[in-house]
Amino acid sequence: MDRDYQSGYGGGGYEGGFRRPPGRRTVTDYGSSMVQWMRNRKPRYKGGVSLEVERPKPSYIVDMLPPAARPGNAADSVPAKHLHSSLNKIKHPINIVRWTPEGRRLLTGSSSGEFTLWNGTAFNFETIMQAHDTAVRAASYSHSEDWLISADQDGVLKYWQPNFNNVKAIQAHNDPIRDLAFSPNDSKFVTASDDATLKIFDFSGGIEESTLSGHNWDAKSVDWHPSKGLLVSGSKDHQVKLWDPRTGRCLTTLHGHKNTISKTLFEPNRGQLLATCARDQITRIFDLRMMRDVCLLRGHEKDIATLTWHPFHTSLLTTGGADGTIFHYLLDEPNSPPGAAPSISPYDCPDPSSSPAQTIYPAHRLPYAHDFAVWSLDWHPLGHILASGSNDRMTRFWARPRPGESDCFKDRYHVGEAAAEAQGTWDRRGGRRIMREEEEQEMEDEAEGLVDQKMPAKQPVLPGIPGLAVAPGISNDGTSVGGSQPRMPGIGAIPPPMALPGGIPDLSGIAGGIAGMDPSRFAELLREGKLPLLPPMNGSSAPATGLPPPPPLPANFDFSKLPIGLLPPNFQPPPGFPPPPNSSAGLSGPIPEGGAGNIRRRGPLPSQQESLMEEQRRGKYRPIR
C-alpha cells in the first residue's frame, strides 16, 4: 500500500516567521496488506482468503493482498506504477541492483566500485561505501542470507557479511567477472568471466575447485539450478550450455539465439524452465524436461540486456532493453497484437516435442522507463516492488497500481514526456523542479550519512625509509631530477649530503695521504684495526683520536634554513641562534588545515536499532495516539 506523508505549512519558526514544508516523500508500506492476509487466510483447500474481490475503486485499497496470497493470478502483480527515482550525489551508471534478503534495503553497485544502500520503504539514501577499486559487475546473496559475494572489472571477488564487513578478497580471474551464482546449499559458487571460462570455488576456503572450458568467446552469464546440480551459461559465441558441476562436463548446447547471450536464468520456484535473452531482440523460454524452447518473447526493438523472474509467479517474466524499455510478459497469455496470427502452446499440441514455439508479446510495456540501457532488474522478496538500475545513473522503483488508479498509465514513462505534457499528466518545468528537489534531498541524506574526518596531509617519503620525509626540491622517487635513477638496494636513491660550513678538512696529512697509500697496505691496516691517527686539528699539538670533531658553525647560523625533518623533534638551538622550523614531516607536528588534509571517509553502516533511535532523537516519529 502506498502512503504519501507530507507535512503541512505551519508557523512557529524563528520570530513567528513562515516555515517551508519539507519535501514530499512517498512511502510504500505493505505491512497492512501482509497483516490483512495473515489474519484472514485459510488453507487452499478451504478457499484461501475469505475477502471480497478487489474492484477498481479506491475503497478497495484496504483489501489489497500481497503477491504471495495470489500465486495463480500474476496479472495483479505487474508493476506498472513508478514509485521513486533515486540518484547519487556523484552520478555513475548502475550495473547491479540487489535487494537485501530481509527486504529492508536495496543495494546498488556502480561503475565507480561503490555500494549504495537505499531504504526499501521510503527509497531515500542510507549509506555509501567504496567496495571495489573498479566497476562492480556482479553480486549475489547466499540462500542462507548470511553472505554476499561481489565481483568487479579486475576479476576480484569479495566476501561481505550482512553488515557489509569485508572479510575476504580473491583474485578469481584476470579478466572481468560478468556473473556469479551460489549452489543450492551455499557450499560452492560459480563465476563467469571474459576469459571464456567458468570457475567453481569452494565457499568456505575460497579455493578454486574446477574450471569449465567450452565457450569460444566471453562468458557473459551463469546460473546454478535452485535444487539440482546443474549449471547454465551464456556466451558471446551465441551458445547456451548446460554443465555438470561435479565432473565439469558440458551436457548439451542450446542453439537458438543469433547474437551475444546477455542473461541466462532458471525459474526459481519449480526449476523446470530456463529463460535466456540475447542481443537478437528475442527472449527464449526453454523447458528442461523436453530440452527445447517452448516460448518466444517478442516486442523489443533493441538489444535485451537483462531479465528476471518473479519470486512467486512462475508465469511472470520481466525484461530490460538496451533502449531503456521494461516489458512484462505473462507466459500463459500470448497477448497477440491486432493482425498477428495467434500461436498455440506446445503443451496443447499432440506432439509437444516437434511443434513450433509459441510467440508471446508483452502484457505491459514501459517504453520510457529509463533513458539508456537497463543493466539490472531485481524483485523485492515479497514480490511487490521491482527495482531497476540503468546506464542513465538512475535507480527506479516500480509497483502495482492501487485499485482505482489510472493516471499512472498516462505518465511520461508510458507515453513519453511530450505526450504526457500534452495530456496534462506531466509538467516539464514542474517535473524538473521536483527532480531537482529530490536530488537535493538525496544529497542532504548522503551528507548526513557520511562522516568527514580531518587527516594530516600525505607527505612524500623516501623510498624504503618509512617516516623520513623528502627534503624540499626532491621528487617523490627520492631523486632531485625525478625519474629512474641508480638506487641503493632496499633504500632507494638518497639526495647528496648538505655542504658543511667551513668546508671539508684536509686529510692529506694522514700517513702521507690515503691517495698515495699502497692499497694492500691500506687493506692490511683495516684488517688489523691499526689505522694511523689523525693529524692535530685546529692548531692543537696533541694528535686527535677517533673521529674528527664536527667543523665549527659560523656565527649566528640560521637553523630555520635547514630542511624540515632534518633535526630531531624538540631540538633546542644554542643561545643566540634563530629557532628551527616548527614542524617536522613524518614526526609530530600541527595538522594542516584544508587541502589534501581533509580526506573523506565513509561512515559505518548502522544497525536497525541505532537507525531507529537516531530518527526518534530527531523527532521524526510521533507517539502513538
GROMACS .gro file of C-alpha atoms in nm, residues 58-302:
model
  245
   58PRO     CA    1  -1.017   0.349  -0.404
   59SER     CA    2  -1.228   0.199  -0.125
   60TYR     CA    3  -1.079  -0.143  -0.201
   61ILE     CA    4  -0.725  -0.035  -0.119
   62VAL     CA    5  -0.766  -0.180   0.230
   63ASP     CA    6  -0.838  -0.522   0.074
   64MET     CA    7  -0.518  -0.536  -0.130
   65LEU     CA    8  -0.335  -0.865  -0.093
   66PRO     CA    9   0.037  -0.935  -0.137
   67PRO     CA   10   0.155  -1.145  -0.433
   68ALA     CA   11   0.210  -1.447  -0.207
   69ALA     CA   12  -0.166  -1.459  -0.145
   70ARG     CA   13  -0.239  -1.499  -0.518
   71PRO     CA   14   0.013  -1.741  -0.669
   72GLY     CA   15  -0.219  -1.815  -0.961
   73ASN     CA   16  -0.302  -1.457  -1.059
   74ALA     CA   17   0.015  -1.299  -1.190
   75ALA     CA   18  -0.164  -1.009  -1.362
   76ASP     CA   19  -0.230  -0.845  -1.024
   77SER     CA   20   0.143  -0.817  -0.958
   78VAL     CA   21   0.251  -0.642  -1.277
   79PRO     CA   22   0.449  -0.331  -1.164
   80ALA     CA   23   0.304  -0.059  -1.385
   81LYS     CA   24   0.338   0.238  -1.149
   82HIS     CA   25   0.652   0.441  -1.096
   83LEU     CA   26   0.723   0.499  -0.729
   84HIS     CA   27   1.055   0.679  -0.698
   85SER     CA   28   1.380   0.758  -0.875
   86SER     CA   29   1.696   0.755  -0.664
   87LEU     CA   30   2.013   0.930  -0.771
   88ASN     CA   31   2.355   0.953  -0.608
   89LYS     CA   32   2.525   1.285  -0.543
   90ILE     CA   33   2.815   1.176  -0.763
   91LYS     CA   34   2.643   1.011  -1.057
   92HIS     CA   35   2.767   0.684  -1.207
   93PRO     CA   36   2.599   0.414  -1.418
   94ILE     CA   37   2.425   0.149  -1.206
   95ASN     CA   38   2.541  -0.200  -1.302
   96ILE     CA   39   2.384  -0.409  -1.023
   97VAL     CA   40   2.071  -0.381  -0.808
   98ARG     CA   41   2.009  -0.636  -0.532
   99TRP     CA   42   1.754  -0.637  -0.253
  100THR     CA   43   1.886  -0.741   0.084
  101PRO     CA   44   1.737  -1.076   0.195
  102GLU     CA   45   1.505  -0.918   0.453
  103GLY     CA   46   1.388  -0.655   0.201
  104ARG     CA   47   1.467  -0.351   0.416
  105ARG     CA   48   1.724  -0.203   0.179
  106LEU     CA   49   1.827  -0.205  -0.184
  107LEU     CA   50   2.194  -0.248  -0.269
  108THR     CA   51   2.327  -0.090  -0.588
  109GLY     CA   52   2.672  -0.134  -0.740
  110SER     CA   53   2.803   0.135  -0.973
  111SER     CA   54   3.077   0.166  -1.231
  112SER     CA   55   3.288   0.356  -0.975
  113GLY     CA   56   3.306   0.049  -0.749
  114GLU     CA   57   3.073   0.195  -0.484
  115PHE     CA   58   2.797   0.022  -0.292
  116THR     CA   59   2.493   0.240  -0.215
  117LEU     CA   60   2.213   0.138   0.018
  118TRP     CA   61   1.863   0.280  -0.033
  119ASN     CA   62   1.577   0.245   0.211
  120GLY     CA   63   1.328  -0.018   0.091
  121THR     CA   64   1.021   0.172   0.213
  122ALA     CA   65   1.087   0.543   0.162
  123PHE     CA   66   1.361   0.489  -0.104
  124ASN     CA   67   1.585   0.753   0.050
  125PHE     CA   68   1.963   0.732   0.078
  126GLU     CA   69   2.107   0.541   0.374
  127THR     CA   70   2.480   0.493   0.324
  128ILE     CA   71   2.755   0.455   0.067
  129MET     CA   72   3.091   0.279   0.072
  130GLN     CA   73   3.382   0.217  -0.164
  131ALA     CA   74   3.353  -0.159  -0.211
  132HIS     CA   75   3.583  -0.216  -0.513
  133ASP     CA   76   3.857  -0.027  -0.690
  134THR     CA   77   3.692  -0.079  -1.029
  135ALA     CA   78   3.338  -0.120  -1.161
  136VAL     CA   79   3.112  -0.367  -0.980
  137ARG     CA   80   2.995  -0.625  -1.233
  138ALA     CA   81   2.814  -0.894  -1.032
  139ALA     CA   82   2.676  -0.957  -0.684
  140SER     CA   83   2.474  -1.236  -0.525
  141TYR     CA   84   2.339  -1.317  -0.180
  142SER     CA   85   2.365  -1.668  -0.043
  143HIS     CA   86   2.048  -1.873   0.011
  144SER     CA   87   2.116  -1.868   0.385
  145GLU     CA   88   2.107  -1.486   0.371
  146ASP     CA   89   2.434  -1.470   0.566
  147TRP     CA   90   2.681  -1.374   0.292
  148LEU     CA   91   2.719  -1.152  -0.011
  149ILE     CA   92   2.975  -1.204  -0.286
  150SER     CA   93   3.058  -0.926  -0.531
  151ALA     CA   94   3.286  -0.920  -0.835
  152ASP     CA   95   3.446  -0.636  -1.028
  153GLN     CA   96   3.610  -0.541  -1.355
  154ASP     CA   97   3.954  -0.666  -1.246
  155GLY     CA   98   3.835  -1.018  -1.169
  156VAL     CA   99   3.841  -0.972  -0.790
  157LEU     CA  100   3.584  -1.143  -0.566
  158LYS     CA  101   3.496  -1.010  -0.221
  159TYR     CA  102   3.311  -1.171   0.069
  160TRP     CA  103   3.075  -0.947   0.268
  161GLN     CA  104   2.881  -1.005   0.587
  162PRO     CA  105   2.526  -0.866   0.630
  163ASN     CA  106   2.671  -0.556   0.799
  164PHE     CA  107   2.897  -0.510   0.493
  165ASN     CA  108   3.216  -0.604   0.668
  166ASN     CA  109   3.460  -0.725   0.404
  167VAL     CA  110   3.626  -1.044   0.530
  168LYS     CA  111   3.798  -1.181   0.221
  169ALA     CA  112   3.916  -1.093  -0.130
  170ILE     CA  113   4.012  -1.338  -0.406
  171GLN     CA  114   4.176  -1.280  -0.742
  172ALA     CA  115   3.947  -1.524  -0.924
  173HIS     CA  116   4.008  -1.420  -1.286
  174ASN     CA  117   4.243  -1.193  -1.474
  175ASP     CA  118   3.955  -1.061  -1.685
  176PRO     CA  119   3.625  -0.900  -1.579
  177ILE     CA  120   3.376  -1.126  -1.400
  178ARG     CA  121   3.033  -1.088  -1.559
  179ASP     CA  122   2.815  -1.307  -1.338
  180LEU     CA  123   2.819  -1.541  -1.039
  181ALA     CA  124   2.577  -1.773  -0.858
  182PHE     CA  125   2.558  -1.982  -0.540
  183SER     CA  126   2.490  -2.354  -0.524
  184PRO     CA  127   2.164  -2.465  -0.355
  185ASN     CA  128   2.342  -2.544  -0.025
  186ASP     CA  129   2.578  -2.240  -0.042
  187SER     CA  130   2.887  -2.461  -0.016
  188LYS     CA  131   3.012  -2.356  -0.362
  189PHE     CA  132   2.968  -2.077  -0.613
  190VAL     CA  133   3.044  -2.035  -0.982
  191THR     CA  134   3.174  -1.736  -1.177
  192ALA     CA  135   3.164  -1.642  -1.547
  193SER     CA  136   3.438  -1.426  -1.694
  194ASP     CA  137   3.550  -1.264  -2.015
  195ASP     CA  138   3.831  -1.522  -2.035
  196ALA     CA  139   3.565  -1.764  -2.176
  197THR     CA  140   3.576  -1.989  -1.868
  198LEU     CA  141   3.357  -2.075  -1.572
  199LYS     CA  142   3.519  -2.142  -1.235
  200ILE     CA  143   3.372  -2.328  -0.939
  201PHE     CA  144   3.500  -2.223  -0.596
  202ASP     CA  145   3.466  -2.373  -0.253
  203PHE     CA  146   3.296  -2.101  -0.050
  204SER     CA  147   3.443  -2.176   0.294
  205GLY     CA  148   3.803  -2.183   0.174
  206GLY     CA  149   3.778  -1.958  -0.130
  207ILE     CA  150   3.971  -2.218  -0.329
  208GLU     CA  151   3.918  -2.284  -0.697
  209GLU     CA  152   3.799  -2.642  -0.748
  210SER     CA  153   3.748  -2.670  -1.122
  211THR     CA  154   3.749  -2.470  -1.444
  212LEU     CA  155   3.481  -2.528  -1.708
  213SER     CA  156   3.608  -2.460  -2.058
  214GLY     CA  157   3.399  -2.492  -2.371
  215HIS     CA  158   3.288  -2.150  -2.481
  216ASN     CA  159   3.469  -1.994  -2.773
  217TRP     CA  160   3.426  -1.635  -2.653
  218ASP     CA  161   3.349  -1.427  -2.344
  219ALA     CA  162   3.116  -1.592  -2.090
  220LYS     CA  163   2.851  -1.331  -2.009
  221SER     CA  164   2.613  -1.510  -1.773
  222VAL     CA  165   2.590  -1.810  -1.542
  223ASP     CA  166   2.328  -1.953  -1.306
  224TRP     CA  167   2.301  -2.252  -1.072
  225HIS     CA  168   1.980  -2.456  -1.067
  226PRO     CA  169   1.777  -2.386  -0.749
  227SER     CA  170   1.760  -2.754  -0.649
  228LYS     CA  171   1.980  -2.962  -0.881
  229GLY     CA  172   2.346  -2.998  -0.967
  230LEU     CA  173   2.308  -2.816  -1.297
  231LEU     CA  174   2.473  -2.504  -1.438
  232VAL     CA  175   2.374  -2.288  -1.734
  233SER     CA  176   2.596  -2.034  -1.904
  234GLY     CA  177   2.562  -1.793  -2.193
  235SER     CA  178   2.844  -1.657  -2.404
  236LYS     CA  179   2.935  -1.414  -2.674
  237ASP     CA  180   2.961  -1.710  -2.912
  238HIS     CA  181   2.574  -1.721  -2.925
  239GLN     CA  182   2.561  -2.051  -2.735
  240VAL     CA  183   2.383  -2.156  -2.417
  241LYS     CA  184   2.550  -2.450  -2.242
  242LEU     CA  185   2.435  -2.678  -1.961
  243TRP     CA  186   2.708  -2.819  -1.735
  244ASP     CA  187   2.752  -3.088  -1.472
  245PRO     CA  188   2.933  -2.911  -1.184
  246ARG     CA  189   3.064  -3.242  -1.041
  247THR     CA  190   3.256  -3.354  -1.348
  248GLY     CA  191   3.287  -3.023  -1.533
  249ARG     CA  192   3.142  -3.183  -1.846
  250CYS     CA  193   2.919  -2.994  -2.090
  251LEU     CA  194   2.588  -3.181  -2.101
  252THR     CA  195   2.434  -3.008  -2.400
  253THR     CA  196   2.444  -2.689  -2.606
  254LEU     CA  197   2.129  -2.495  -2.694
  255HIS     CA  198   2.146  -2.323  -3.032
  256GLY     CA  199   1.864  -2.073  -3.066
  257HIS     CA  200   1.999  -1.721  -3.044
  258LYS     CA  201   2.182  -1.541  -3.321
  259ASN     CA  202   2.378  -1.291  -3.114
  260THR     CA  203   2.555  -1.244  -2.782
  261ILE     CA  204   2.378  -1.404  -2.486
  262SER     CA  205   2.322  -1.138  -2.220
  263LYS     CA  206   2.140  -1.330  -1.944
  264THR     CA  207   2.051  -1.690  -1.851
  265LEU     CA  208   1.828  -1.761  -1.552
  266PHE     CA  209   1.650  -2.065  -1.411
  267GLU     CA  210   1.293  -2.025  -1.286
  268PRO     CA  211   1.343  -2.006  -0.905
  269ASN     CA  212   1.029  -2.187  -0.781
  270ARG     CA  213   0.990  -2.511  -0.975
  271GLY     CA  214   1.313  -2.506  -1.174
  272GLN     CA  215   1.155  -2.655  -1.487
  273LEU     CA  216   1.201  -2.351  -1.712
  274LEU     CA  217   1.509  -2.167  -1.833
  275ALA     CA  218   1.496  -1.810  -1.965
  276THR     CA  219   1.765  -1.672  -2.195
  277CYS     CA  220   1.788  -1.334  -2.364
  278ALA     CA  221   2.032  -1.203  -2.621
  279ARG     CA  222   2.115  -0.909  -2.839
  280ASP     CA  223   1.895  -1.053  -3.115
  281GLN     CA  224   1.590  -0.882  -2.951
  282ILE     CA  225   1.432  -1.218  -2.852
  283THR     CA  226   1.389  -1.392  -2.517
  284ARG     CA  227   1.353  -1.771  -2.526
  285ILE     CA  228   1.193  -1.993  -2.262
  286PHE     CA  229   1.332  -2.349  -2.258
  287ASP     CA  230   1.162  -2.646  -2.094
  288LEU     CA  231   1.433  -2.859  -1.934
  289ARG     CA  232   1.210  -3.167  -1.949
  290MET     CA  233   1.198  -3.150  -2.329
  291MET     CA  234   1.527  -2.962  -2.372
  292ARG     CA  235   1.376  -2.725  -2.627
  293ASP     CA  236   1.233  -2.373  -2.644
  294VAL     CA  237   0.859  -2.354  -2.583
  295CYS     CA  238   0.808  -1.975  -2.588
  296LEU     CA  239   0.949  -1.685  -2.788
  297LEU     CA  240   0.906  -1.347  -2.620
  298ARG     CA  241   0.899  -1.070  -2.878
  299GLY     CA  242   0.836  -0.698  -2.864
  300HIS     CA  243   1.177  -0.541  -2.808
  301GLU     CA  244   1.314  -0.326  -3.088
  302LYS     CA  245   1.667  -0.310  -2.948
   0.00000   0.00000   0.00000
